[in-house]
Short mmCIF file of C-alpha atoms in Angstrom, two decimals:
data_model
loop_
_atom_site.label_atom_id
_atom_site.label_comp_id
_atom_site.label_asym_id
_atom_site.label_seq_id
_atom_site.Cartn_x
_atom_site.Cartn_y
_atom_site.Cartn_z
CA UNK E 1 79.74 80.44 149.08
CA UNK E 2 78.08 80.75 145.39
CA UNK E 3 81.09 81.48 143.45
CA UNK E 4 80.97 83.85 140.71
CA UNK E 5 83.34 84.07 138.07
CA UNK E 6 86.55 86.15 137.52
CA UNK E 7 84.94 88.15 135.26
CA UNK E 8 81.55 89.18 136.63
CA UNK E 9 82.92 90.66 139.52
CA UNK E 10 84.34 93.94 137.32
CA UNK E 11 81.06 93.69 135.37
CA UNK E 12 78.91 93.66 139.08
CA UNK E 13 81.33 96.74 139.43
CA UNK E 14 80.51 98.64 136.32
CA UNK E 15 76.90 98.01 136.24
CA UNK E 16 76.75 99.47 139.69
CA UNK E 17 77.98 102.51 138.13
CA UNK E 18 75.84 102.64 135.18
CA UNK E 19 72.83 102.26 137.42
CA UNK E 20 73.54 105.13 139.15
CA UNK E 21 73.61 106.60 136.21
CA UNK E 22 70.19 105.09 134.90
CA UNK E 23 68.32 106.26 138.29
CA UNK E 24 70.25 109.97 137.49
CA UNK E 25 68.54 109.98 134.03
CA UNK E 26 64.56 109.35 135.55
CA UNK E 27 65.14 111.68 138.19
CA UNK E 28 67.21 114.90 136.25
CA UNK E 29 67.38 113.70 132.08
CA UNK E 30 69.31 117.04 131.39
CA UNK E 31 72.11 116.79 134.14
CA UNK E 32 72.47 112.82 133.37
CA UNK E 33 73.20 113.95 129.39
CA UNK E 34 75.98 116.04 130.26
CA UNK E 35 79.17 114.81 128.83
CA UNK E 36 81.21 114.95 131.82
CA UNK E 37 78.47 112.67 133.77
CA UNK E 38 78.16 110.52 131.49
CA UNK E 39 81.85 109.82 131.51
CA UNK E 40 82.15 109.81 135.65
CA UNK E 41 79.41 106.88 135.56
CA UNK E 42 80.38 105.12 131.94
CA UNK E 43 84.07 105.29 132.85
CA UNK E 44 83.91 101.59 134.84
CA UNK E 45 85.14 98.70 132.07
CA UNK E 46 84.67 100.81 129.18
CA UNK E 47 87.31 98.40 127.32
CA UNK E 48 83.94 96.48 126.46
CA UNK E 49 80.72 97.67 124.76
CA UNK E 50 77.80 98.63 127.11
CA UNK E 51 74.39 96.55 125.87
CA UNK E 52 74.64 93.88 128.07
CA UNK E 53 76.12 95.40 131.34
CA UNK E 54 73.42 97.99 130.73
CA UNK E 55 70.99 95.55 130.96
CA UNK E 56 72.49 93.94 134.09
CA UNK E 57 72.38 97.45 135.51
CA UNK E 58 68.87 97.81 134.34
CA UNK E 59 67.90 94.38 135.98
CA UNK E 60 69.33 95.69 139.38
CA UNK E 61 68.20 98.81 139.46
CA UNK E 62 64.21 97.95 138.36
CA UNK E 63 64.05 94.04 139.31
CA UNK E 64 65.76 93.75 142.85
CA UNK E 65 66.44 97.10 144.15
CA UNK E 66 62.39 98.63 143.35
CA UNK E 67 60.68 95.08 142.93
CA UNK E 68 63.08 92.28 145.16
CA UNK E 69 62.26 89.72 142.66
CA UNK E 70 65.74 87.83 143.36
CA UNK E 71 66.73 85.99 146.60
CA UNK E 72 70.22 87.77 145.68
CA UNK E 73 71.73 90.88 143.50
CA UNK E 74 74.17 88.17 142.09
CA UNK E 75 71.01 87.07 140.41
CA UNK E 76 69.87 90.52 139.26
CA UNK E 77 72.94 91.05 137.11
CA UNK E 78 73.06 87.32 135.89
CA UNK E 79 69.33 87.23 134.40
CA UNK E 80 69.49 89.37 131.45
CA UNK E 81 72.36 86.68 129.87
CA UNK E 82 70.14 84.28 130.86
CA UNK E 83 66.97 85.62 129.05
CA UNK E 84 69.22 86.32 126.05
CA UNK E 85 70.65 82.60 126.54
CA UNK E 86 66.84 81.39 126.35
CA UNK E 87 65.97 83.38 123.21
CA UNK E 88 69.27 82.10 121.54
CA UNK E 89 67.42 78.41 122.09
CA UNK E 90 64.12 80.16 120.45
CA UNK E 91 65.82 81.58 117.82
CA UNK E 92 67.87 78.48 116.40
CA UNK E 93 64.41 76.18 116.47
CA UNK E 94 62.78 78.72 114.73
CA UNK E 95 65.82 78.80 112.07
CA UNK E 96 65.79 75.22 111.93
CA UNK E 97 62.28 74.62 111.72
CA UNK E 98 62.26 76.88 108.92
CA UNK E 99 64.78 75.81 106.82
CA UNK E 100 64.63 71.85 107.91
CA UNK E 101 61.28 71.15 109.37
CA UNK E 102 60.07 71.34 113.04
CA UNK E 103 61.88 68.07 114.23
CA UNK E 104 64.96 69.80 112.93
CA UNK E 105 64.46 72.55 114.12
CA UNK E 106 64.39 71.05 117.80
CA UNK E 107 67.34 69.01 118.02
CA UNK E 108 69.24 71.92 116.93
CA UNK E 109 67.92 73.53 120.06
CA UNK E 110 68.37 70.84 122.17
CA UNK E 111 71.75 70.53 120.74
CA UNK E 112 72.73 73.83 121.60
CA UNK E 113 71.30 73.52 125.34
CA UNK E 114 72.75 70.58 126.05
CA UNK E 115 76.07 71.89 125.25
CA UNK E 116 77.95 72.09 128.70
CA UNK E 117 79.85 74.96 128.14
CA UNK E 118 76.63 77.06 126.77
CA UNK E 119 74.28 75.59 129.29
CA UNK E 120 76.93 76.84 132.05
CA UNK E 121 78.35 80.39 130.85
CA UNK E 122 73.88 80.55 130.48
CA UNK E 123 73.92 81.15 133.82
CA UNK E 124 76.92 84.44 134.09
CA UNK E 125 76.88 87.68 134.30
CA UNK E 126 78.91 87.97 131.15
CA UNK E 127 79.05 88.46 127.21
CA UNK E 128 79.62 84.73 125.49
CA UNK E 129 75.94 83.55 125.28
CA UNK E 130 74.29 87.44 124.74
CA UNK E 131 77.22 87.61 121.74
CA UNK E 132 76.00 84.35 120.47
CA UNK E 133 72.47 85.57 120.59
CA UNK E 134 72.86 88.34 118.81
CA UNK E 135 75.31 86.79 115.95
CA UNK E 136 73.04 84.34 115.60
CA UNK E 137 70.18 86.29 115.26
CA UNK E 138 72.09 88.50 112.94
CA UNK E 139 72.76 85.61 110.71
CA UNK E 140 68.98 84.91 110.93
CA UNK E 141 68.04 88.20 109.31
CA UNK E 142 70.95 87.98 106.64
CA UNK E 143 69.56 84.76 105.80
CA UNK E 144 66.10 85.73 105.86
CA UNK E 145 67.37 88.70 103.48
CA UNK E 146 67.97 86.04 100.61
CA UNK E 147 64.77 85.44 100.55
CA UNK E 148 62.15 88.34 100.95
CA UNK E 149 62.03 90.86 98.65
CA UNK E 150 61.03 93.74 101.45
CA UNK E 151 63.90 95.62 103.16
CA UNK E 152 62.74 95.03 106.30
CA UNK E 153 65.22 92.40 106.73
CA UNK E 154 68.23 93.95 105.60
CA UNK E 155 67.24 96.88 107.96
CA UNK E 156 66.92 94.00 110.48
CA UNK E 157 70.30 92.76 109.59
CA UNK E 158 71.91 96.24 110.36
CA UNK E 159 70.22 96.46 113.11
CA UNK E 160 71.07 93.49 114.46
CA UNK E 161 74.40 94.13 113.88
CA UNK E 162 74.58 97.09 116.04
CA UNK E 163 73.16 95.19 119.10
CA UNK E 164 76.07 92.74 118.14
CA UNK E 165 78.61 95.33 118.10
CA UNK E 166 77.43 96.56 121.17
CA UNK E 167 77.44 93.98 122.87
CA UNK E 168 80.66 92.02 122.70
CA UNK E 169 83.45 92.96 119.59
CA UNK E 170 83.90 89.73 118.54
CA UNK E 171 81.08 90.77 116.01
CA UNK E 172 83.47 93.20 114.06
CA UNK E 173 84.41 89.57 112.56
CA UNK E 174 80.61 89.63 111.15
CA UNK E 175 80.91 91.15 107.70
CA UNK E 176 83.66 88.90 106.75
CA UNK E 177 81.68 86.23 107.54
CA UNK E 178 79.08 87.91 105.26
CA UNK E 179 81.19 89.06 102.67
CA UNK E 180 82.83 85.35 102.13
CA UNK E 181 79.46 84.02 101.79
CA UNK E 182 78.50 86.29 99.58
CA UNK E 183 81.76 85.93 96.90
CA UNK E 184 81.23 81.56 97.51
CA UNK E 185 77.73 82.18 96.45
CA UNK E 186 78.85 83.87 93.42
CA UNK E 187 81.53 81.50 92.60
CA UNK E 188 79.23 78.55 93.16
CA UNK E 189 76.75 80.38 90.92
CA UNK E 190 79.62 81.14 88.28
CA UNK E 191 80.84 77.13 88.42
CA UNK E 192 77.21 75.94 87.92
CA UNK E 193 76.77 77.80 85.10
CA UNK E 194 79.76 76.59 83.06
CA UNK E 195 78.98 73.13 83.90
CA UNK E 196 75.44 72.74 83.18
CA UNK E 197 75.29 75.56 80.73
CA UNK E 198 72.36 78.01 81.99
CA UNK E 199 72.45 80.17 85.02
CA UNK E 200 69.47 80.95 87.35
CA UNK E 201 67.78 83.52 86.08
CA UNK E 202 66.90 84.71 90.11
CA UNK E 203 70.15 84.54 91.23
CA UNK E 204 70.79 88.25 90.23
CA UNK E 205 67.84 89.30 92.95
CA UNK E 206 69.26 87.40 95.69
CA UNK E 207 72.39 88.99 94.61
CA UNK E 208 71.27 92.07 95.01
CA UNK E 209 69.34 91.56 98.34
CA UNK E 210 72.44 90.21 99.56
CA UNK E 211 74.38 93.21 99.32
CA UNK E 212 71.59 95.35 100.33
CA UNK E 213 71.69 93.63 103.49
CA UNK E 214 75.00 94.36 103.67
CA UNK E 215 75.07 98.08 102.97
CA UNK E 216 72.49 98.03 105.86
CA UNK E 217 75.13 96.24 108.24
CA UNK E 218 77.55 99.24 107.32
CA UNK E 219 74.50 102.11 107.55
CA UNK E 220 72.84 100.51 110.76
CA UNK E 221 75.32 98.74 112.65
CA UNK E 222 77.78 101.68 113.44
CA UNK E 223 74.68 103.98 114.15
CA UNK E 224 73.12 101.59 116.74
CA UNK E 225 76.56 100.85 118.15
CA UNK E 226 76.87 104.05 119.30
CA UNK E 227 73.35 105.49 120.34
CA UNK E 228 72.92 102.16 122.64
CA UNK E 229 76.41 103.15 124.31
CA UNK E 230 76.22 106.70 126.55
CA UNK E 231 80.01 107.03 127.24
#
């Protein structure tokens, strides 16, 4: 009578299984670790990452199995995609109200909200809104890399990454994006310079926090992908 998509019935499916496996782990940590285990349970749908189906198994398990906090399971599985589909709305206001100004800032959000396609795959049990989420937010921290001068950002960035990669692999097209920004920067840099003369003295620094927040993608992204993904 509800109606749930194509998909989120083999994701329902998996998560079951990696609950099982989550409840294994708090009652017997050593026999949950072993390889073979790990595979039995992990084996459902492993032709995608395991983040965000992780985190609908988590939901079940903790949420409506120990506390009933949803009128149905179908809702268990669906809410972490909708948290993430909430903080995707937090995150572009606060990118927008820093770079533009608060009133910015908002309409982006609103923009994004109002979007029917966003506002209704929101509300699944699947991977397009976490995916934008977390290439979003990994564009945040790239962007925010430009212009501290810590490395917590670039370590942000790689991290960031990872949770990308494991949670849908679209995000394998991330450094691309990052490395064409990075060579238009330079040739905008290059072309400035010719035609007015002088080149910004700064530009090397950003240069070089660019590409540290790159080499952190590479370091930090792989390493997260696979500690966040048992099988």
């Amino acid at each position: 009578d509800l109606g749930y998509a194509r998909d989120e019935g083999f994701y329902f499916q998996a998560s079951s299984s990696y609950a099982r496996w989550f409840d294994l782990l708090l009652k017997d940590r050593k026999a949950a670790l072993v390889p073979q285990t790990v595979d039995a349970f992990w084996n459902a749908n492993p032709e995608h990452p395991g983040l965000i189906k992780g985190l609908f198994a988590l939901s079940n398990l903790f949420l409506q199995k120990k506390l009933h906090l949803f009128a149905m399971e179908g809702t268990s599985y669906r809410f972490p995609a909708m948290v993430l589909g909430g903080l995707a709305l937090v995150l572009v206001y606060l990118w927008g109200a820093e770079a533009r100004g608060r009133t910015a800032g908002l309409f982006a959000a609103l923009s994004l909200a109002l979007m029917p396609r966003f506002f209704f795959q929101a509300h699944l049990a699947c991977f397009d809104v976490p995916i934008v989420t977390m290439w979003t937010l990994t564009a945040y921290a790239y962007w925010k890399s430009l212009r501290a001068p810590s490395l917590l950002w670039p370590v942000l960035t790689g991290v960031a990454f990872g949770l990308a990669l494991d949670t849908k692999h679209n995000a394998w097209f991330l450094p691309f994006v990052i490395v064409a920004h990075i060579v238009g920067r330079e040739v905008i840099h290059h072309l400035e310079g010719r035609i007015r003369g002088v080149r910004d003295p700064a530009f090397a620094a950003s240069r070089t926090r660019s590409l540290t927040a790159l080499g952190a993608m590479a370091l930090f992204g792989p390493m997260v992908f696979v500690l966040l993904w048992p099988h």
